Short mmCIF file of C-alpha atoms in Angstrom, two decimals:
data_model
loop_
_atom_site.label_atom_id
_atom_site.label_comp_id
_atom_site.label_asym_id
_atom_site.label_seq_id
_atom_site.Cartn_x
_atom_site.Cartn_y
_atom_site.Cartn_z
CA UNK A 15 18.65 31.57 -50.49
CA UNK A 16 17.51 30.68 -46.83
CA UNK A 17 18.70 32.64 -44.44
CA UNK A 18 21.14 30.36 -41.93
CA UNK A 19 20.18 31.09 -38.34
CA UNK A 20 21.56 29.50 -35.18
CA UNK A 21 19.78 26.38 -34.21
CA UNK A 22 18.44 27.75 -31.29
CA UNK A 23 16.50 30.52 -32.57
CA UNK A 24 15.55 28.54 -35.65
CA UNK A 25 14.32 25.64 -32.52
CA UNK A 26 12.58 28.41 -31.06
CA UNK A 27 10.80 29.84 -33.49
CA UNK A 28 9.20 26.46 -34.29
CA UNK A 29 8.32 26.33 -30.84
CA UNK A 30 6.40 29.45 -31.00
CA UNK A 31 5.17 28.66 -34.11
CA UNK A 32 3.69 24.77 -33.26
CA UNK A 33 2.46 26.90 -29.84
CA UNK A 34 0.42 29.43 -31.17
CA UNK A 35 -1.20 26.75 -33.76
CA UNK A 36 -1.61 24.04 -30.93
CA UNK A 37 -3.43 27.26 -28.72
CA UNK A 38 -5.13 28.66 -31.96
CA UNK A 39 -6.76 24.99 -33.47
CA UNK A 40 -6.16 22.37 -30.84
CA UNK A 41 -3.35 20.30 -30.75
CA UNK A 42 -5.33 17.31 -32.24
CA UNK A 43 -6.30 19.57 -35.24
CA UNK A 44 -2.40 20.63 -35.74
CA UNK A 45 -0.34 18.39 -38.04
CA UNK A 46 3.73 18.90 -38.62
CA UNK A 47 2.93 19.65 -42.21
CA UNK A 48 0.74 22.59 -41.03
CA UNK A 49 3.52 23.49 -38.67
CA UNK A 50 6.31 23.14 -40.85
CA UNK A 51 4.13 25.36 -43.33
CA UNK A 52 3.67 28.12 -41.13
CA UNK A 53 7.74 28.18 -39.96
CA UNK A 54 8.52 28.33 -43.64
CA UNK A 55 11.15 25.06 -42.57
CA UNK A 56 11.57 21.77 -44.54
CA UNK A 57 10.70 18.63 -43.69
CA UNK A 58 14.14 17.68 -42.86
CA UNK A 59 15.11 20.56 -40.72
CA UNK A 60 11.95 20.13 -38.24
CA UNK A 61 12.82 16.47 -37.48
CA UNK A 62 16.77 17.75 -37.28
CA UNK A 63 15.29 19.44 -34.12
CA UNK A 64 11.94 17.02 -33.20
CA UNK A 65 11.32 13.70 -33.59
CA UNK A 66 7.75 13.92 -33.53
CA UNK A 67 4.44 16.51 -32.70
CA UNK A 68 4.41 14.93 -28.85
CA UNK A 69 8.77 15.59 -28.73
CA UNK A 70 7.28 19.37 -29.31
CA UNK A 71 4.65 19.32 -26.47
CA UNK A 72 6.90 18.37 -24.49
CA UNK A 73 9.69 20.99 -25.18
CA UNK A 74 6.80 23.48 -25.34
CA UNK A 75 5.86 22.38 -21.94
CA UNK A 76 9.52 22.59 -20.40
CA UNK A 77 9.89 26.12 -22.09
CA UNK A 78 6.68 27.36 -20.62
CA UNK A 79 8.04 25.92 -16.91
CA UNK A 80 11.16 27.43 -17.33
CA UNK A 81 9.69 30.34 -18.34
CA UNK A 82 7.57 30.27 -14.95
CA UNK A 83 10.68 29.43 -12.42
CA UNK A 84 12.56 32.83 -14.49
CA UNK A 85 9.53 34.70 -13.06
CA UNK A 86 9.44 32.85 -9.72
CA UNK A 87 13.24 32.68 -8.98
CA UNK A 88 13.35 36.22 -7.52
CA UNK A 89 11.31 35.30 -4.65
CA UNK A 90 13.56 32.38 -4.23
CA UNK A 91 16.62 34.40 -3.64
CA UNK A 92 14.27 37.32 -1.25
CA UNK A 93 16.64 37.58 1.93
CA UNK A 94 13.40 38.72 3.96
CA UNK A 95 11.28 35.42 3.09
CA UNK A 96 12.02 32.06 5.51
CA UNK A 97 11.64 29.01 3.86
CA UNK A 98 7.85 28.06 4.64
CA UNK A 99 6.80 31.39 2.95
CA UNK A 100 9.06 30.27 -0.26
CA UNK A 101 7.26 27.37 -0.22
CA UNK A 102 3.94 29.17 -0.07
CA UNK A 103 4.96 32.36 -2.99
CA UNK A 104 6.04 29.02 -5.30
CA UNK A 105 2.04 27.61 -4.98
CA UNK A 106 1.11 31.35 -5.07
CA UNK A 107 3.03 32.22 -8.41
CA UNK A 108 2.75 28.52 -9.70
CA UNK A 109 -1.36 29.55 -9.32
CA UNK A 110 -1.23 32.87 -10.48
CA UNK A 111 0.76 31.90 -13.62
CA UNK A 112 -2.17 29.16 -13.93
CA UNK A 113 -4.54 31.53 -14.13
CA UNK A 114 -2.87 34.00 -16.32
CA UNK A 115 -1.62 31.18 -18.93
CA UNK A 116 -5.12 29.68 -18.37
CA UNK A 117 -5.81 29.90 -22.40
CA UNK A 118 -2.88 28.28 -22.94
CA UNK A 119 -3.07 25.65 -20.10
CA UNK A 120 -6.14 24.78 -21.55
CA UNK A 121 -5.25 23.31 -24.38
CA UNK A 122 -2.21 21.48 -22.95
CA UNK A 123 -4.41 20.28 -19.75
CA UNK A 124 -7.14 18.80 -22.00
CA UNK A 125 -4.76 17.35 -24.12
CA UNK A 126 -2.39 15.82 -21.57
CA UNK A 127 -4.91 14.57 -19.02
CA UNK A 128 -6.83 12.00 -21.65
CA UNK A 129 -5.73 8.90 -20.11
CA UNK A 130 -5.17 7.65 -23.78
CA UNK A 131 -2.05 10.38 -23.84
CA UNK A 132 -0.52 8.21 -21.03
CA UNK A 133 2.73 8.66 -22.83
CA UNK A 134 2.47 12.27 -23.55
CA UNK A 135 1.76 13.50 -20.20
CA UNK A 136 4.59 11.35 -18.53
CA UNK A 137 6.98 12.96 -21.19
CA UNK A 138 5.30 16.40 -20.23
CA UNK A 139 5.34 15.77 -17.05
CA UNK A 140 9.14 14.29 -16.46
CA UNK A 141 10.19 17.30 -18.60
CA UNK A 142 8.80 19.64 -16.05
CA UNK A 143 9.62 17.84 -12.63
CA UNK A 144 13.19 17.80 -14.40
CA UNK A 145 13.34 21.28 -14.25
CA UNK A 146 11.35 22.22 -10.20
CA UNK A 147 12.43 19.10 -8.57
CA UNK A 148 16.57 20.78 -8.23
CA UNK A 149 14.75 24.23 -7.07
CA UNK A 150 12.49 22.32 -4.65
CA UNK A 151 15.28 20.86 -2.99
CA UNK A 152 16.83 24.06 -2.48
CA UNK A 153 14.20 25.46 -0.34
CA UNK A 154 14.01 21.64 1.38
CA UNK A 155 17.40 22.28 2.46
CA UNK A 156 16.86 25.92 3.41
CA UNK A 157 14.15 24.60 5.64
CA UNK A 158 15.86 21.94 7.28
CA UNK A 159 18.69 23.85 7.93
CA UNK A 160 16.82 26.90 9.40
CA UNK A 161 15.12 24.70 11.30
CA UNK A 162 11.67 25.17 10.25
CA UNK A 163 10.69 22.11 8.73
CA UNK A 164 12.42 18.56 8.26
CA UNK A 165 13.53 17.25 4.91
CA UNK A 166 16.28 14.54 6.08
CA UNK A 167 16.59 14.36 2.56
CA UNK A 168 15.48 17.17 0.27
CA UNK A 169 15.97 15.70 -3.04
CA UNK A 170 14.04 12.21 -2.32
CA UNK A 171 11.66 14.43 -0.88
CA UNK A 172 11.39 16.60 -3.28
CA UNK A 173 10.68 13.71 -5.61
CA UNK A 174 7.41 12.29 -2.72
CA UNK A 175 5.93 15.54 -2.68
CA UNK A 176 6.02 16.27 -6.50
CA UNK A 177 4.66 12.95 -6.58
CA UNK A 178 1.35 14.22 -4.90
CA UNK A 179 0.82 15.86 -7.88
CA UNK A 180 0.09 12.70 -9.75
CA UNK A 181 -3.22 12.51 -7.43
CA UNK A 182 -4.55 15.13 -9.24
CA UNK A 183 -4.28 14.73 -13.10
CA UNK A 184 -7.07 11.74 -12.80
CA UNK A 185 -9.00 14.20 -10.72
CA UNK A 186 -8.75 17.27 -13.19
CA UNK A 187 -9.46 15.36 -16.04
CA UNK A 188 -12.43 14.77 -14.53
CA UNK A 189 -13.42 18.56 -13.35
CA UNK A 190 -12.52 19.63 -16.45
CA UNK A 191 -15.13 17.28 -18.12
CA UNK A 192 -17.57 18.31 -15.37
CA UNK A 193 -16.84 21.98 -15.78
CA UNK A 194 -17.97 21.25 -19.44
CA UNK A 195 -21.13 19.34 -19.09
CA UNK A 196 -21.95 23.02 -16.58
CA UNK A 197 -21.65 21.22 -13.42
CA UNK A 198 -18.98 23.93 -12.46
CA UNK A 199 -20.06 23.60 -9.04
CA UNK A 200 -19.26 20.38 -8.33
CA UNK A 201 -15.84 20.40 -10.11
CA UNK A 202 -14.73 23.45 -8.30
CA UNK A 203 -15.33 21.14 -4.94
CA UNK A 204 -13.95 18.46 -6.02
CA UNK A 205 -10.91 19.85 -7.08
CA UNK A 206 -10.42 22.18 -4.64
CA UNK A 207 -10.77 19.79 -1.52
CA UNK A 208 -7.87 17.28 -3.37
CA UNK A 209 -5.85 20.93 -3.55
CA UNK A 210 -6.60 20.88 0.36
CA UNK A 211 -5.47 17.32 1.06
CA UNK A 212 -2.09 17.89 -1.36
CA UNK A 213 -1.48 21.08 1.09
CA UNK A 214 -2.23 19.00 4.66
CA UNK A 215 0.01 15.72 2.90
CA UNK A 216 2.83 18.25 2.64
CA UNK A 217 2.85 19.90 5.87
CA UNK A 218 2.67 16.41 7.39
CA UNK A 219 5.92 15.21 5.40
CA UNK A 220 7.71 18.19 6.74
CA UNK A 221 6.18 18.41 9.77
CA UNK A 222 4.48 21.29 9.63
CA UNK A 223 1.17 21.86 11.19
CA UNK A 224 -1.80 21.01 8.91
CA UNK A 225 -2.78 24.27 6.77
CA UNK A 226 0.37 25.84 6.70
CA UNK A 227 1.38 24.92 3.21
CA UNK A 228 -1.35 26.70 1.09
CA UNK A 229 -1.60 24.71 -2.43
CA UNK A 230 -5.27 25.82 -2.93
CA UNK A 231 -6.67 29.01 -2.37
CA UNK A 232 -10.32 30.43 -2.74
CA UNK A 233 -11.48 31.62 -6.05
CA UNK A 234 -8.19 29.94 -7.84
CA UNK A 235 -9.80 26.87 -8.94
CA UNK A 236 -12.68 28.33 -10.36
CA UNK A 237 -10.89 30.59 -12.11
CA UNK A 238 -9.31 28.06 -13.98
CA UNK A 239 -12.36 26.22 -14.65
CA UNK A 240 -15.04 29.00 -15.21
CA UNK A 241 -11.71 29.85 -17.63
CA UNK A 242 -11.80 26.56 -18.78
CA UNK A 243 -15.75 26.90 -19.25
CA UNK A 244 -15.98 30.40 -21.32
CA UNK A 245 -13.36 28.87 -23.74
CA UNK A 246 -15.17 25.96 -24.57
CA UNK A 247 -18.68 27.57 -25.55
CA UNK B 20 -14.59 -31.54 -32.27
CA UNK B 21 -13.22 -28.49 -29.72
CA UNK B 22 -14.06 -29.40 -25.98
CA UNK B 23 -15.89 -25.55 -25.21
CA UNK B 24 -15.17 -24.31 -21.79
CA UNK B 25 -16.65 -22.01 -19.75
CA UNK B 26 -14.83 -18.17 -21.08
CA UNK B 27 -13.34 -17.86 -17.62
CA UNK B 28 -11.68 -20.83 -17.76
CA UNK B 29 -9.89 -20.47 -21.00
CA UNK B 30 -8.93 -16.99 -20.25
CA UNK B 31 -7.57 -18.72 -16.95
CA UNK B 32 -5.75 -20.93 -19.25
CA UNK B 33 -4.56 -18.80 -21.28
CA UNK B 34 -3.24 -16.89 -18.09
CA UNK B 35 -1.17 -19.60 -17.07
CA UNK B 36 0.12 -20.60 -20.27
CA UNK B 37 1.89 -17.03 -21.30
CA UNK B 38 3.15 -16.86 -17.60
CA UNK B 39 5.13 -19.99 -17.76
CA UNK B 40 6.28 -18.95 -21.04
CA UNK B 41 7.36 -15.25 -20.05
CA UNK B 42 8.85 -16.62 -17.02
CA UNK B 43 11.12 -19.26 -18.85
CA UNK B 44 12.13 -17.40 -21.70
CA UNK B 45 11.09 -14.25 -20.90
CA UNK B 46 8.60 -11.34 -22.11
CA UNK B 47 10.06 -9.90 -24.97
CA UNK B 48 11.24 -13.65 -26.21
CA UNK B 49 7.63 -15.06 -26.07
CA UNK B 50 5.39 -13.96 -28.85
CA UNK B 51 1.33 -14.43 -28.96
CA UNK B 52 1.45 -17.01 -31.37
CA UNK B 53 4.20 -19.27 -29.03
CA UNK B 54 1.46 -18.09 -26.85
CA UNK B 55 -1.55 -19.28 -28.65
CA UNK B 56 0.38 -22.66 -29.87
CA UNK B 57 1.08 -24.02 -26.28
CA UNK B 58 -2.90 -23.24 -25.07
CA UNK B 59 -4.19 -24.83 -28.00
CA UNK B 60 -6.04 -21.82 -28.83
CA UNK B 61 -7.07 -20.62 -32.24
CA UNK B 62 -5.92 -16.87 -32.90
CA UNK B 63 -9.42 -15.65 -33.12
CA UNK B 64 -10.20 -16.93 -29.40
CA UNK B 65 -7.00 -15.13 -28.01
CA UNK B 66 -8.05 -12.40 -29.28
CA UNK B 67 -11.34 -12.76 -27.73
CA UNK B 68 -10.08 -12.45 -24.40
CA UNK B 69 -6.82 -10.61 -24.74
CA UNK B 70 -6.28 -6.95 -27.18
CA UNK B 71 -2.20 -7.14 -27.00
CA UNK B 72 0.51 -9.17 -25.29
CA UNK B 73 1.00 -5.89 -23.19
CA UNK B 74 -2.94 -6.76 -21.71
CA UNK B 75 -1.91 -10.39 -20.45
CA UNK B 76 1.20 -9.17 -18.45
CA UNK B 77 -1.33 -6.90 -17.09
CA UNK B 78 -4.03 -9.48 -16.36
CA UNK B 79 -0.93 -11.54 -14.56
CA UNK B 80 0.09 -9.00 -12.76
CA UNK B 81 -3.93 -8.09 -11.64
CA UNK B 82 -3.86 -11.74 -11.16
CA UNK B 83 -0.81 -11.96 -8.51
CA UNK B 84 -1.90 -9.07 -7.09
CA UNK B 85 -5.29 -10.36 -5.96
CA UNK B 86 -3.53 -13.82 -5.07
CA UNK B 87 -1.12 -11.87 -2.55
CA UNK B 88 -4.33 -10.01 -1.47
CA UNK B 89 -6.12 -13.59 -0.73
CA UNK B 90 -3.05 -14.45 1.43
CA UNK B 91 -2.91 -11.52 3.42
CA UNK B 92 -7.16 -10.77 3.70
CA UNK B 93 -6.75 -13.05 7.03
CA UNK B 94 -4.22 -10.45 8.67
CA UNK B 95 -6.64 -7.73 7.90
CA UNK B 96 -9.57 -9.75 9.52
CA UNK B 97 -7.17 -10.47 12.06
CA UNK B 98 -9.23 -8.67 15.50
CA UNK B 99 -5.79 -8.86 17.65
CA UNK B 100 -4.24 -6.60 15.41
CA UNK B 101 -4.82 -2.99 15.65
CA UNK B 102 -4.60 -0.52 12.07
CA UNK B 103 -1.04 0.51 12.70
CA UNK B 104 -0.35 -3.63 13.41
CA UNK B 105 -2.41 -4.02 10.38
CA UNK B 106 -0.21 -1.85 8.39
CA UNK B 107 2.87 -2.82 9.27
CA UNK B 108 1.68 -6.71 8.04
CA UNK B 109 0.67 -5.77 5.10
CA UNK B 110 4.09 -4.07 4.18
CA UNK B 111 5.84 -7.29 5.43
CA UNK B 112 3.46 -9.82 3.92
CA UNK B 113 3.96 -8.17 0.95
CA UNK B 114 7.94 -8.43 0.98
CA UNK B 115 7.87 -12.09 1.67
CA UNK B 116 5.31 -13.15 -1.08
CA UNK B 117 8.34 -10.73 -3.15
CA UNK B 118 10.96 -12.50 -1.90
CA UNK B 119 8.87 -16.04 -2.10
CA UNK B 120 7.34 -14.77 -6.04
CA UNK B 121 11.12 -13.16 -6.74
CA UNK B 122 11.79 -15.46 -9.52
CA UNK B 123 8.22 -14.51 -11.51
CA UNK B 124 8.59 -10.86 -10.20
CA UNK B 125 12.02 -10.53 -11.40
CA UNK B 126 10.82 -11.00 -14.74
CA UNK B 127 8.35 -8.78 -14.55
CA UNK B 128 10.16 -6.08 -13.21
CA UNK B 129 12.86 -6.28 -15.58
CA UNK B 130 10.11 -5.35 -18.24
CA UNK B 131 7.92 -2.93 -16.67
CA UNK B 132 10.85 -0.77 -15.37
CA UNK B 133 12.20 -0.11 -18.27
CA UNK B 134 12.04 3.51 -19.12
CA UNK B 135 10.71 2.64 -22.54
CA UNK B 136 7.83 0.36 -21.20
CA UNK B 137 6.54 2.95 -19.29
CA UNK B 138 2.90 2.11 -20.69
CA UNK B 139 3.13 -1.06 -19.76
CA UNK B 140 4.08 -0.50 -16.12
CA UNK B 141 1.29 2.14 -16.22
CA UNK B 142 -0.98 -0.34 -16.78
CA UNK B 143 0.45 -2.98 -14.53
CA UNK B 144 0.29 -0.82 -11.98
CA UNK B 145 -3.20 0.71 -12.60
CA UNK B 146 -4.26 -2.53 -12.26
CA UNK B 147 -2.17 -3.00 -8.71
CA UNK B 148 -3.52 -0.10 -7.27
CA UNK B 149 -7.26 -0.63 -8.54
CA UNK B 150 -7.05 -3.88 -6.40
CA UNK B 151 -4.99 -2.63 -3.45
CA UNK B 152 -6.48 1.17 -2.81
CA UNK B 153 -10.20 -0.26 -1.53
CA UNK B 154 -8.05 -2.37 1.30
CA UNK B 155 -5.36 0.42 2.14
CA UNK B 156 -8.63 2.76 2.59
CA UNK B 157 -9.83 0.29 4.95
CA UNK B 158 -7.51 -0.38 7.24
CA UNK B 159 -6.76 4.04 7.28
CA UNK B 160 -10.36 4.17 7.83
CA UNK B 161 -9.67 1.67 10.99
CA UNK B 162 -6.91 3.13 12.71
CA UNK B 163 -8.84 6.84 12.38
CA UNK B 164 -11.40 5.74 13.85
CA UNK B 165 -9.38 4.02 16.32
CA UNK B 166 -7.39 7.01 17.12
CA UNK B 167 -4.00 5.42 16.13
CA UNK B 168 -3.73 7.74 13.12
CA UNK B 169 -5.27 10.51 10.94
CA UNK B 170 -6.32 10.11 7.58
CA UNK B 171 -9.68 12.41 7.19
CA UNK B 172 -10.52 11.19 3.76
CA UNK B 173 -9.14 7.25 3.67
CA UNK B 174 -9.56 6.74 0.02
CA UNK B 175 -7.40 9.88 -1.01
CA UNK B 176 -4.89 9.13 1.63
CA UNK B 177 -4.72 5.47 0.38
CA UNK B 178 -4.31 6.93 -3.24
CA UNK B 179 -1.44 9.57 -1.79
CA UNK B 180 0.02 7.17 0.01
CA UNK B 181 0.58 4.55 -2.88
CA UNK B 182 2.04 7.39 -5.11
CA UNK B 183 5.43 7.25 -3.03
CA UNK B 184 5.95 3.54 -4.95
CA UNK B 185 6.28 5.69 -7.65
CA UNK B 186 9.56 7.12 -6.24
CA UNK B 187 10.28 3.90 -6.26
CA UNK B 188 10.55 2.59 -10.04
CA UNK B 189 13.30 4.00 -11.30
CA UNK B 190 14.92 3.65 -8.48
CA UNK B 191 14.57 -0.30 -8.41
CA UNK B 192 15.28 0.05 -12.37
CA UNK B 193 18.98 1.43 -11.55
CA UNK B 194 19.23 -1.32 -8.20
CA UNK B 195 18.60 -4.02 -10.80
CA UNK B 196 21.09 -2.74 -13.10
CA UNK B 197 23.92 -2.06 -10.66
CA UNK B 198 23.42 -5.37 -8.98
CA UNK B 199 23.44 -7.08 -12.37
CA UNK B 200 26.91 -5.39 -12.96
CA UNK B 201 28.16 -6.54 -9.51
CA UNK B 202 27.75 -3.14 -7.27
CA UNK B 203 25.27 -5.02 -5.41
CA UNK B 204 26.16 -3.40 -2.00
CA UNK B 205 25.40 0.20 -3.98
CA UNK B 206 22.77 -1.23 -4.84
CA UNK B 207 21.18 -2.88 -1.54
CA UNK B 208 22.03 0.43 0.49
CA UNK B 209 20.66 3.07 -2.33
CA UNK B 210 17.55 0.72 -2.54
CA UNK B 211 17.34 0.22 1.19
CA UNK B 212 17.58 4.03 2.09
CA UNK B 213 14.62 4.68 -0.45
CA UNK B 214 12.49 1.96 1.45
CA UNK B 215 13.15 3.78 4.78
CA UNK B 216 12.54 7.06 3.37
CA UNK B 217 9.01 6.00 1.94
CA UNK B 218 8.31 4.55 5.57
CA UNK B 219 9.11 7.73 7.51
CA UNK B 220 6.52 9.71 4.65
CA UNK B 221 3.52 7.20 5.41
CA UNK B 222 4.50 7.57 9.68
CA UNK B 223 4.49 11.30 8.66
CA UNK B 224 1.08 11.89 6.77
CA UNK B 225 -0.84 9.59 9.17
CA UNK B 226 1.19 11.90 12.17
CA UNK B 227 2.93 8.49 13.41
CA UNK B 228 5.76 8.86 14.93
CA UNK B 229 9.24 8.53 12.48
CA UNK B 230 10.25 4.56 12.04
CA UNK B 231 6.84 2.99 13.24
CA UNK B 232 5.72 1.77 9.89
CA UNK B 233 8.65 -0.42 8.23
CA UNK B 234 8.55 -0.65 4.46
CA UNK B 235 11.80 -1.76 4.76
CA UNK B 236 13.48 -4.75 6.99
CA UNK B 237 17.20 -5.66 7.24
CA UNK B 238 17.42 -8.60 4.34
CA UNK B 239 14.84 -8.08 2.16
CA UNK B 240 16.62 -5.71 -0.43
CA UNK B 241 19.71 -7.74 -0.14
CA UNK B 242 16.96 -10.86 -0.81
CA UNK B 243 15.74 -9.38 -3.65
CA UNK B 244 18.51 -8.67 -5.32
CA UNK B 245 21.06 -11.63 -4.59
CA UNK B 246 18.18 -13.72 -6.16
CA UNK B 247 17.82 -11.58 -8.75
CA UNK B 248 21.80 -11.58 -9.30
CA UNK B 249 21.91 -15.07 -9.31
CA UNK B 250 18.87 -16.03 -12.05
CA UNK B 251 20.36 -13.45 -14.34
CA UNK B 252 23.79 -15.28 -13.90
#
């Protein structure tokens, strides 16, 4: 007899188990039938909890953000940090966590930033932004009313500055690419000067002075991409 | 015997003949072959020029785009004008060519905001901003050198700057629906606050002063959607 579990943990596990066969094969190389397989689940019961192999991306993409903001939200609530240097720890851990999940990354980034997986990475990508724009706000707010920057408006502006972002799946797609043909050098500058301009574009919004808002940082992009490198070969 | 026309031509045709017919009757109500029955086109030589329904709305809406573009080129040659005069035409040339195209655009609007077309408005709008980036760069390019503004690198500041429409789309997808149901005051001011909002980001990335470029003008929302009220009535 199966064993009845609660839906969540029996959601779960087939989140951890799609995730460590998307990050072990590729997602490409994955079908449900392998995952289904491997959770020991029937076909029924998977598609009582997905509808399909991108509806699973995506909830293994909100799970890893949430995941992310858990380890992020003390800093959030630190009584000794203003609101600029929240803003700066969230690039900080957002980048550190990039570089530590880098593996996994890896495998979502070069799956989600194909521009034929248009669909997927808007579902990926509204699934996260779901989950930071609220937070965002917070610190907007924060800001605004400590004075320190000015967000008439933090959740609209939340949304513009997320929307930055968007400048920069085009241009990773393409680093990424160059990072595997070996022309590391030239990816890490091209990525890491658009990191540069999403930084300035949000200390303008807020009125901040250029360079306060740090979304790159030295050494983090090539990280990611001399990651991204090694993993290929 | 089949006149044969030059390939530009019939694709030209064919462009005219699916936008009367998706304006009359609308997108999802027109199929290729009402399509390919009106040109006087055989299947095979739609086909030629055209993959998918979805790839003619985009070649109309390429198509208005660079019409609007012809009409407002002489503003942008224009040497009275200065970049942040420049600007500030170019948002309110393209609101009246809205407001004069409303009855086409409304059309198309209703079907590429809908959540579940989201690849079709990707590609409409891919196909926007391919044509309108190159000018936007341009006139940023101007007004830097100028002095009027700052925008160090003019093509990624055109790019950043266009992102902000996106906060735009589902925000015009809700405006349409309230105003269809009546709420069109909700919907004019929640519209009309957005527009304001995405001016005051653009003043604030090129360091203008709040309120000097206007995105949005007293009217125009209520323009766009009283018309749009009215066709659907």
């Amino acid at each position: 007899m199966r064993v009845k579990k609660h839906p969540d943990i029996r959601s779960g596990e087939l989140l951890d188990c799609a995730q460590r066969l998307f990050f072990a094969h590729g997602y490409d190389n994955t079908t449900i039938n392998d995952i289904i397989r491997e959770a020991g689940v029937s076909k029924g019961a998977f598609y009582h909890y997905f509808s399909s192999k991108e509806a699973l991306l995506e909830a293994i993409a909100a799970r890893l953000a949430r995941g992310s903001l858990e380890e992020i939200r003390p800093l959030l609530n630190d009584p000794t940090l203003n609101a600029v240097e929240k803003l700066n720890s969230l690039f900080a851990g957002s980048r550190r966590l990039k570089v530590e999940l880098a593996p996994q990354l890896r495998t979502m980034f070069d799956v989600i930033f194909r521009p034929e997986n248009i669909v997927l990475f808007h579902r990926v990508d509204q699934a996260v932004t779901r989950i930071v724009v609220p937070l965002l706000a917070d610190v907007l707010r924060e800001g605004t009313e400590e004075g320190l920057f000015d967000a008439p408006d933090p959740e609209a502006f939340a949304e513009m500055l997320l929307l930055f972002r968007l400048s920069l799946s085009s241009m990773m797609h393409e680093a990424l690419r160059k990072s595997r043909e070996g022309n590391i050098e030239q990816a890490v500058k091209m990525l890491d000067d658009r990191l540069k301009l999403y930084g300035t574009a949000i200390d303008r919004v807020l009125k901040l002075p250029d360079g306060t808002i740090e979304v790159a940082e030295t050494g983090f992009v090539r990280a990611l991409l001399d990651d991204h490198k090694k993993g290929s070969e």
